C-alpha cells in the first residue's frame, strides 16, 4: 500500500528566504507525482507535475525534483513571499491506478 | 476555458440524512474523481468515473455512491450521514483516468 509522508508538517520563514519542502513515498513504482497548493478552506491548485521518467520540473520560482529510486521528491521555493503562505501537498499516482495518494501536507507561513 | 466547478459551496445536514454534491468537469475532460478531505489531513480517494462508468473505488462504504452524466458532470451521493462524514469534498477532472487532475474549490459538508 502506497504511503506518502511530508516533512515538516509546518514551516515558518522570513520573506525572501529560499526553502525546501520534502515528500517521500514507500512504493517507487509511480506513474507521476504532483505538487499542489491549498489555501485555507479552498480547493487544490496544481503547481507542478513530474512524470516518472523525469527528474525535475520548473515553473517560475518553483522547482520540483523526483528521485524515484529513493522514493523522494522536493519542492524548492526561491525568494519566498508572504503570498506563498499556504499548505503544500504532494500526491503520487501509480500505473494502472486512477487514484492520487496524498501526503498530509506542509503548512508554510512566510512572514513579512 | 471553464475550470472545475462544484456546488453547493457549503452544506449543513443532520445525522441520518442524505446529501448530493455536484461537479462540473473542465472543458475537454471526460473523467471525474472524488476525494474526501478531513480537517488537517490529505485528501482521500473516494471513486472515479470515466465515460459514465465507475472506474475505481477507494476504501469507502457503499452509502457513498456516484453518477456521471453524458456531459461528464458528476454527482456524489452520501446516504445515512454520520458525524465523521463532515469534511471538504473535492472533485477533480482529467483527460482520461491517468491524466493530470484539476481540482474544483470543494464543498464543505457539516453533519450535526
CSV table of C-alpha atoms in Angstrom, one decimal, chain B residues 11-15 19 21 35-41 60 63-64 78 80-89 107-112:
chain,number,residue,atom,x,y,z
B,11,UNK,CA,-23.9,22.5,3.3
B,12,UNK,CA,-25.2,21.6,6.8
B,13,UNK,CA,-27.1,18.3,7.4
B,14,UNK,CA,-28.1,16.2,10.3
B,15,UNK,CA,-27.1,12.7,11.1
B,19,UNK,CA,-26.8,14.6,0.5
B,21,UNK,CA,-22.9,17.1,-4.2
B,35,UNK,CA,-11.9,12.9,-2.7
B,36,UNK,CA,-12.8,13.5,0.9
B,37,UNK,CA,-10.5,15.7,3.0
B,38,UNK,CA,-10.9,15.8,6.7
B,39,UNK,CA,-9.5,18.7,8.7
B,40,UNK,CA,-5.7,18.6,8.8
B,41,UNK,CA,-5.5,15.6,6.5
B,60,UNK,CA,-15.4,4.0,1.4
B,63,UNK,CA,-23.5,4.5,1.2
B,64,UNK,CA,-21.1,6.7,-0.9
B,78,UNK,CA,-24.0,10.1,0.6
B,80,UNK,CA,-27.3,7.8,6.2
B,81,UNK,CA,-24.9,10.6,7.0
B,82,UNK,CA,-22.6,10.2,10.0
B,83,UNK,CA,-20.9,12.8,12.1
B,84,UNK,CA,-17.5,11.8,10.7
B,85,UNK,CA,-18.7,12.5,7.1
B,86,UNK,CA,-18.1,16.1,7.9
B,87,UNK,CA,-15.3,17.2,5.6
B,88,UNK,CA,-14.3,19.1,2.5
B,89,UNK,CA,-15.4,17.1,-0.6
B,107,UNK,CA,-17.9,21.5,-1.0
B,108,UNK,CA,-17.7,21.9,2.8
B,109,UNK,CA,-20.2,19.5,4.5
B,110,UNK,CA,-21.0,19.7,8.1
B,111,UNK,CA,-23.0,16.9,9.7
B,112,UNK,CA,-24.6,17.7,13.1
